[in-house]
MMTF fields as JSON, N, C-alpha, C and O atoms, coordinates in Angstrom:
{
  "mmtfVersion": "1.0.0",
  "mmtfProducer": "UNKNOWN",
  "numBonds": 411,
  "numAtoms": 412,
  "numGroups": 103,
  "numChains": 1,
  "numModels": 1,
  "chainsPerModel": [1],
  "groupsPerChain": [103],
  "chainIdList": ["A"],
  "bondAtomList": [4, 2, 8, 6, 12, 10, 16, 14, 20, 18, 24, 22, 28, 26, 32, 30, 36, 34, 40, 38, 44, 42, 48, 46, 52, 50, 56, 54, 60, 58, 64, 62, 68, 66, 72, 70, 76, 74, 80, 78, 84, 82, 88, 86, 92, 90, 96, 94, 100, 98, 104, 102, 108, 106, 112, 110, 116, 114, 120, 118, 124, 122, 128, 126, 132, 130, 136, 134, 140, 138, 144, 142, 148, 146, 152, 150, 156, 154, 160, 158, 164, 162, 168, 166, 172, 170, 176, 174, 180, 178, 184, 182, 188, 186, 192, 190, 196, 194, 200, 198, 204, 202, 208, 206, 212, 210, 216, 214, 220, 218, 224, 222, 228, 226, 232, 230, 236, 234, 240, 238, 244, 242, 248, 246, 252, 250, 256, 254, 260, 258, 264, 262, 268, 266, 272, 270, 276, 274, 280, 278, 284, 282, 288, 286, 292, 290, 296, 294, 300, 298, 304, 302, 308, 306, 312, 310, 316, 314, 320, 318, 324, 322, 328, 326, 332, 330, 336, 334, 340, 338, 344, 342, 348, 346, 352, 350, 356, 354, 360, 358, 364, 362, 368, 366, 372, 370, 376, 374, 380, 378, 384, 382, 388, 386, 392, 390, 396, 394, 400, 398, 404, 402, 408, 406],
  "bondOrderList": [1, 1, 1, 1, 1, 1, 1, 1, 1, 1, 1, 1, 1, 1, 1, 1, 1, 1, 1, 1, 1, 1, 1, 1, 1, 1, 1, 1, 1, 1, 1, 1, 1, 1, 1, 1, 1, 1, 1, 1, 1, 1, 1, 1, 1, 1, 1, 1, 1, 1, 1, 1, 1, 1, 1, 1, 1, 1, 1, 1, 1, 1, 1, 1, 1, 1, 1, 1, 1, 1, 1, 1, 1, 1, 1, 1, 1, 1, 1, 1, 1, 1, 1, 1, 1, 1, 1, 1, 1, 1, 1, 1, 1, 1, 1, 1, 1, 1, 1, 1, 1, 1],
  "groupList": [{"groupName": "UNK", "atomNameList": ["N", "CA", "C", "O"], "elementList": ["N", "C", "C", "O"], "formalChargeList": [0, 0, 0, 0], "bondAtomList": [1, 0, 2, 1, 3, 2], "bondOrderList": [1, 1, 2], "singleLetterCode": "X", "chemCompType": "L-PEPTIDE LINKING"}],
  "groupTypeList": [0, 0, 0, 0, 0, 0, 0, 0, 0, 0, 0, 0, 0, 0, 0, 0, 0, 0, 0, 0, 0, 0, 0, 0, 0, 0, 0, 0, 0, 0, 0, 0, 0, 0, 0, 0, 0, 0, 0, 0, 0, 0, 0, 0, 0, 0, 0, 0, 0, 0, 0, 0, 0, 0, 0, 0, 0, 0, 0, 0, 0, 0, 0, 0, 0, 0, 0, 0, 0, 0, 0, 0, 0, 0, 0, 0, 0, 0, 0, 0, 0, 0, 0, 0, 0, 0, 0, 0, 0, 0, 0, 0, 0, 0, 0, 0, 0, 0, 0, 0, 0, 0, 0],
  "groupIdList": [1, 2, 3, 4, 5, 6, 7, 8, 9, 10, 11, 12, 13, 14, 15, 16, 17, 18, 19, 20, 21, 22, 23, 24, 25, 26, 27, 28, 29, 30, 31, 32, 33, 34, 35, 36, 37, 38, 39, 40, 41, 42, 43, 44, 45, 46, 47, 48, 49, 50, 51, 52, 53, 54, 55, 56, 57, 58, 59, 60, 61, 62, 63, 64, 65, 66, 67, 68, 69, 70, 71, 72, 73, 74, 75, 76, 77, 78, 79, 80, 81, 82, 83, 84, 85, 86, 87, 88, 89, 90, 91, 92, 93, 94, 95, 96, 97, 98, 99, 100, 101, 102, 103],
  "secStructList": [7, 7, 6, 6, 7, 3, 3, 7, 7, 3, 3, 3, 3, 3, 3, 3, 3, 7, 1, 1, 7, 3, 3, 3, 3, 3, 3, 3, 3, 3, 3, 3, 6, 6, 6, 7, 7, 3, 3, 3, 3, 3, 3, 3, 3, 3, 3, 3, 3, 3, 6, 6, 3, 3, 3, 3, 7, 7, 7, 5, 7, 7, 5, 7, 2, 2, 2, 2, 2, 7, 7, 7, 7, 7, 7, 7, 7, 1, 1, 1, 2, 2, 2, 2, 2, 2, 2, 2, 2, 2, 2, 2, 2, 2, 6, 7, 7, 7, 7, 7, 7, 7, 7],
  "xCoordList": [56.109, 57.236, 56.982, 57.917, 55.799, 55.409, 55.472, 55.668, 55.234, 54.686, 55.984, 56.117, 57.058, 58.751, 59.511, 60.562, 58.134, 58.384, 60.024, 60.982, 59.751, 61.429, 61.699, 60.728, 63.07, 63.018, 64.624, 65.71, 64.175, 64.786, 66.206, 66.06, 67.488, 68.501, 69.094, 69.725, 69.052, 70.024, 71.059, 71.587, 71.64, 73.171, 73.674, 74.893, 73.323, 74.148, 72.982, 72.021, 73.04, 71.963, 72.668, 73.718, 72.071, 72.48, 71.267, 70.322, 71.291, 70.189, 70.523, 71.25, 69.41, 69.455, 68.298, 67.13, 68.514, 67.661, 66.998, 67.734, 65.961, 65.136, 64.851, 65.801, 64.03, 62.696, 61.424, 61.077, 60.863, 59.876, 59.909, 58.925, 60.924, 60.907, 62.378, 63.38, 62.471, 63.932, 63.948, 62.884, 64.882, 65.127, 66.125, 67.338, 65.557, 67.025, 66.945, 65.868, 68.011, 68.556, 69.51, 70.351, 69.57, 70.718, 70.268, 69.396, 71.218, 71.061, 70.449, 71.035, 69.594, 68.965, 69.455, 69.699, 69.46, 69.137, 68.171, 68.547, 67.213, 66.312, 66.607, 66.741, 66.681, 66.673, 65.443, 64.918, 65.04, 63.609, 63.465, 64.132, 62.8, 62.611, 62.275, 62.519, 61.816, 61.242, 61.903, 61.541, 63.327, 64.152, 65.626, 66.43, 65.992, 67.164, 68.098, 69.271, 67.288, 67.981, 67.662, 66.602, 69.082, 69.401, 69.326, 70.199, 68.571, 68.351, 68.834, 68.365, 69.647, 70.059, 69.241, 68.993, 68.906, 68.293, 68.467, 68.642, 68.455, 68.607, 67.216, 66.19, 67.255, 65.518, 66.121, 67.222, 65.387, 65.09, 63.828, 62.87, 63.728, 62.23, 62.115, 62.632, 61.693, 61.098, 60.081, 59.062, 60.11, 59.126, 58.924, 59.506, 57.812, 57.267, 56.716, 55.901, 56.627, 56.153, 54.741, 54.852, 53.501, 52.365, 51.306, 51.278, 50.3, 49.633, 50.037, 49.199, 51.482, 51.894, 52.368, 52.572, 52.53, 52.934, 54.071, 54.068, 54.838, 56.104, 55.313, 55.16, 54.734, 54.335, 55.473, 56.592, 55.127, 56.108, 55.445, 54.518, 56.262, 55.678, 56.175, 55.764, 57.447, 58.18, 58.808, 59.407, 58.657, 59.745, 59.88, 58.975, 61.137, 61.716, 62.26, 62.671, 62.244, 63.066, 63.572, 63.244, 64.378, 65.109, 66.223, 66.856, 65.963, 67.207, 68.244, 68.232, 69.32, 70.748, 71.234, 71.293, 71.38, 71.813, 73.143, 73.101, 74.551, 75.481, 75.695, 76.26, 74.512, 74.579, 74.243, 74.583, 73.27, 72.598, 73.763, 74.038, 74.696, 75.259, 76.42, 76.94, 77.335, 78.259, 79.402, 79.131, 80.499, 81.544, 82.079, 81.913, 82.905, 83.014, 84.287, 84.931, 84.421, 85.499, 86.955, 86.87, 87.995, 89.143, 89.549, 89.345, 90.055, 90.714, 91.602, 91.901, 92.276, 93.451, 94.899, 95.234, 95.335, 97.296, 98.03, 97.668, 98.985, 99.93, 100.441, 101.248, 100.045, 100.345, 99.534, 99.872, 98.002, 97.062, 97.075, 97.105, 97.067, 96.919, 96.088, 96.053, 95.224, 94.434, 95.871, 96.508, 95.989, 97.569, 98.5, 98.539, 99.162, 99.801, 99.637, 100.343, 98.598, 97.71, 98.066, 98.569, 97.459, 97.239, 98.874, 99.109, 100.149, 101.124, 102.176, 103.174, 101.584, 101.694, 101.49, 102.446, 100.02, 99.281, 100.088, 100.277, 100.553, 101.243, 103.104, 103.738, 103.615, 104.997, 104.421, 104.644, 103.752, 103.53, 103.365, 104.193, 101.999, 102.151, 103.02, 103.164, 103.653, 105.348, 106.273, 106.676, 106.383, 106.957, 106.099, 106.468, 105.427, 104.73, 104.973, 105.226, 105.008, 105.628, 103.901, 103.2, 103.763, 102.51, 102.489, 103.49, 101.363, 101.033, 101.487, 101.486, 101.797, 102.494, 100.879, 99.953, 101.234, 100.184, 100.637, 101.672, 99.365, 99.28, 99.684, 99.307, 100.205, 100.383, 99.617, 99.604],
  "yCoordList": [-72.87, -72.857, -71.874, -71.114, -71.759, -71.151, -69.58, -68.703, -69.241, -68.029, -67.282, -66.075, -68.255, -67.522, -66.911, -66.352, -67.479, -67.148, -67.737, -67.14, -68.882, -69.497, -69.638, -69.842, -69.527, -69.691, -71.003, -71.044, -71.614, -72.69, -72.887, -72.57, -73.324, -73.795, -74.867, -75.168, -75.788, -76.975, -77.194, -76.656, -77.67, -77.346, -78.248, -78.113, -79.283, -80.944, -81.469, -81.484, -81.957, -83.171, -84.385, -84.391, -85.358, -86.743, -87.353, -87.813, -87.354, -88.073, -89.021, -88.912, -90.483, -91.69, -91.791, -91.751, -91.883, -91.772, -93.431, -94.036, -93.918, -95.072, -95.869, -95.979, -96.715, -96.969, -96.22, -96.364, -95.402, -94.618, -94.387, -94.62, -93.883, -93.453, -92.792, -93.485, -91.558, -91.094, -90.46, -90.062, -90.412, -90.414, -89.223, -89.276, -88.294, -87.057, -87.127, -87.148, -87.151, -87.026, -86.258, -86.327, -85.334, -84.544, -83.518, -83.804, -82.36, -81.559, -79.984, -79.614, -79.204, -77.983, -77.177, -77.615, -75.499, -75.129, -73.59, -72.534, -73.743, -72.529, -71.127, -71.06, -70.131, -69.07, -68.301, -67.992, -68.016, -67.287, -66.184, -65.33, -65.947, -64.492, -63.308, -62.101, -63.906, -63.35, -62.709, -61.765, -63.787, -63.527, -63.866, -63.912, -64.111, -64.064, -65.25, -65.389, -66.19, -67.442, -68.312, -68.345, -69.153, -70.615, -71.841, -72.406, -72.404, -74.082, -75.049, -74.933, -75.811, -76.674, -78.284, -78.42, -79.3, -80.258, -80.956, -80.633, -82.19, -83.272, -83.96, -84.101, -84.288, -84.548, -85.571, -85.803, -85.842, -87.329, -87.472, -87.758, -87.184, -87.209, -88.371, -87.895, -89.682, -90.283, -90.048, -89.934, -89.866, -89.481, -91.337, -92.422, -90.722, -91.948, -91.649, -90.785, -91.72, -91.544, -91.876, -93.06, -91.591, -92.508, -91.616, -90.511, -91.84, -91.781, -90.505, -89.612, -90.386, -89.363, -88.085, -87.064, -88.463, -87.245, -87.906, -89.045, -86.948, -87.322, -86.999, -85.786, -87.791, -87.68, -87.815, -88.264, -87.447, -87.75, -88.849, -88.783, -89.943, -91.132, -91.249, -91.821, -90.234, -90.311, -89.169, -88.682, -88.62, -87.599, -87.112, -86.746, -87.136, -87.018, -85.824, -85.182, -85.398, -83.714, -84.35, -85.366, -83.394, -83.501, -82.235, -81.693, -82.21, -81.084, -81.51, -82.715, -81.022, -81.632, -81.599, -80.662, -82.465, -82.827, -81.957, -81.474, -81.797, -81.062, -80.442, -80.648, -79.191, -77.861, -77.734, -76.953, -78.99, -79.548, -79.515, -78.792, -80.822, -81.511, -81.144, -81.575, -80.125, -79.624, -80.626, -81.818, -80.224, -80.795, -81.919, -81.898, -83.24, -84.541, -83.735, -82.785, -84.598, -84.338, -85.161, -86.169, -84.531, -84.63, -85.926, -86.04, -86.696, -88.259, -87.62, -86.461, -88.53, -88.016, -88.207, -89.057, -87.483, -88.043, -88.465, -88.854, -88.293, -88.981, -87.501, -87.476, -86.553, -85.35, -84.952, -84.456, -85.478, -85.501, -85.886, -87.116, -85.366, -85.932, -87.143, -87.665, -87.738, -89.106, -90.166, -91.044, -89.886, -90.922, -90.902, -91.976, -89.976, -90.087, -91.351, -92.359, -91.055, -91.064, -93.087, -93.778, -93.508, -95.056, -94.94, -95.128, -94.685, -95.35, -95.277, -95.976, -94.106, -94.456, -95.666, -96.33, -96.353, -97.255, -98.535, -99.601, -98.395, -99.83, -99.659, -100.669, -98.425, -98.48, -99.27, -100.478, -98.873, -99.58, -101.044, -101.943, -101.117, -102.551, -103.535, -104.712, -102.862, -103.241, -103.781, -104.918, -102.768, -103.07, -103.843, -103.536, -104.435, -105.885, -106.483, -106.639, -107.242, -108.834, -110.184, -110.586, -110.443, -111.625, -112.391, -112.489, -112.927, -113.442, -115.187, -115.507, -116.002, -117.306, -117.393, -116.592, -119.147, -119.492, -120.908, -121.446, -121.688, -122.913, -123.984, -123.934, -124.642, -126.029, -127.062, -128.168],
  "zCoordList": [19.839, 18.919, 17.782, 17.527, 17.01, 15.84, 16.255, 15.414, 18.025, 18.046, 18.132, 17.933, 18.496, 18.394, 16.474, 16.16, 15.534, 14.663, 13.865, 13.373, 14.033, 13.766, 12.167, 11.438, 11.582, 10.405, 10.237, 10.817, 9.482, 9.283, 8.426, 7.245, 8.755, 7.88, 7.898, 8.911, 6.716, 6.917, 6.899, 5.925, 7.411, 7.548, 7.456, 7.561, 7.284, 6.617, 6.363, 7.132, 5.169, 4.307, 3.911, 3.269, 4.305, 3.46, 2.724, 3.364, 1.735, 0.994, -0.087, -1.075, 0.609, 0.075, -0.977, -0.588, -1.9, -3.174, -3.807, -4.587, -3.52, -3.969, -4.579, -5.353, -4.865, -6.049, -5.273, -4.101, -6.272, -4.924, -3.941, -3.238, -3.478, -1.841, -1.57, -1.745, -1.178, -0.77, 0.851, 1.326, 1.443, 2.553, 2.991, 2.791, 3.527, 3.713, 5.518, 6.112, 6.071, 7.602, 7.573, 6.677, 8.596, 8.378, 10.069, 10.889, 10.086, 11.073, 10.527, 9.51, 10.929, 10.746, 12.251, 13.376, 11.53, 12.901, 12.945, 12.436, 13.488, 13.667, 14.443, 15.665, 13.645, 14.81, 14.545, 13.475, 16.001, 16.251, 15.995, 16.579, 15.301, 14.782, 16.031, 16.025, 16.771, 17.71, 18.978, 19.68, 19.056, 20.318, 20.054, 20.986, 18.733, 17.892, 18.348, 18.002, 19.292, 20.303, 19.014, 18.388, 18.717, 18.2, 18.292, 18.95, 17.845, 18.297, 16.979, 15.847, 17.295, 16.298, 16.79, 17.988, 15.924, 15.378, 14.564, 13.389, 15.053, 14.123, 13.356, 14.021, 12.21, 11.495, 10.401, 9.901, 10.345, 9.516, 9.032, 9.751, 7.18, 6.721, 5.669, 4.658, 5.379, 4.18, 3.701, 4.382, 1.907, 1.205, 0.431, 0.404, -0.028, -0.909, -2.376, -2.053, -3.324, -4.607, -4.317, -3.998, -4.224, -4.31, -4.872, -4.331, -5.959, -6.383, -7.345, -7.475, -8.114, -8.641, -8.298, -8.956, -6.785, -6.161, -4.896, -4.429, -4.623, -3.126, -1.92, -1.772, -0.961, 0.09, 1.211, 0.962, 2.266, 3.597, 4.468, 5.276, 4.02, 5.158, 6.836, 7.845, 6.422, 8.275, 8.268, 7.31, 9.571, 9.93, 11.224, 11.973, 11.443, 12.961, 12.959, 11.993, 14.675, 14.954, 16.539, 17.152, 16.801, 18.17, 17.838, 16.932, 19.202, 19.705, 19.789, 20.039, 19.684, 19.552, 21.577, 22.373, 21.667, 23.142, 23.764, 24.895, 22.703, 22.586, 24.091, 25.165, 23.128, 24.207, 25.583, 26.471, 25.498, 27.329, 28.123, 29.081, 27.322, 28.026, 28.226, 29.256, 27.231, 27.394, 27.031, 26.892, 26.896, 26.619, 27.356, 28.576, 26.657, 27.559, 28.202, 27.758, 29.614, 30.295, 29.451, 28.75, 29.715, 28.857, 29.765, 30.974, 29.061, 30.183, 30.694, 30.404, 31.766, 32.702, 31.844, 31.019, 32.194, 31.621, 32.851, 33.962, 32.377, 33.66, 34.245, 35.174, 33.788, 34.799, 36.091, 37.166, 35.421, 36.552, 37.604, 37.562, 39.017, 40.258, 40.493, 41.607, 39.186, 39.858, 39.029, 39.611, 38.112, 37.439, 38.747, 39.348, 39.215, 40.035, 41.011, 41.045, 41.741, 42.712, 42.741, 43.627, 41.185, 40.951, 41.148, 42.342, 40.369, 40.223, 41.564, 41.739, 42.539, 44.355, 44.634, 45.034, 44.478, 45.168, 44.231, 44.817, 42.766, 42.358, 43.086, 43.393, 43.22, 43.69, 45.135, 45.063, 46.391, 47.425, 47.09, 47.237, 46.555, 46.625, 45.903, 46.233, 44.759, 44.622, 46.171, 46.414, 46.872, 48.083, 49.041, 50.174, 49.073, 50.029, 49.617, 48.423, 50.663, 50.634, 50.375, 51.304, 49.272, 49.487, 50.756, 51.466, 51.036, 52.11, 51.549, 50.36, 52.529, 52.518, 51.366, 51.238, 50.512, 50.016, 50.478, 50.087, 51.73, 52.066, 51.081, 49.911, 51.4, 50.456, 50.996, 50.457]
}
């Protein structure tokens, strides 16, 4: 990662502010100095006040899933050939007749 030479921007911060201890989560995104390719990330760091100084007691990174995964598929409308498709199969079974029910 270091040898792509990446340099860092945050691009949304939320920060929850303490008694000794503050908390920033938010999204960053790195571009590599090296090969000008973009990676965005989600991070999550808590600090702590301790012994007169802000230490980092936690901190999380991850890649943003987004770009893996690509865009959700759009639901169907009723123009779509699978809408159609169901309100065929309820007009038919509209037209059957139920089967006797024994007494």
């Amino acid at each position: 990662f270091l040898k792509k030479k990446p340099q860092g921007e945050i691009l949304e911060s939320n920060v929850v502010i303490g008694h000794d201890w503050c908390q920033d989560a938010g999204i960053y995104e790195f571009t590599m100095g090296a090969t000008g390719d973009k990676v965005k990330g989600r991070y999550s760091f808590v600090y702590v006040f301790e012994d007169g100084q802000w230490k980092i007691s936690h901190h999380h990174s991850s890649v943003m899933p987004e770009p893996i995964l690509g865009a959700a598929p759009k639901p169907p409308t009723a123009s779509t050939p699978a809408e159609k498709k169901v309100e065929d199969v309820k007009m038919d079974a509209s037209k059957e007749k139920s089967p006797a029910v024994p007494k």
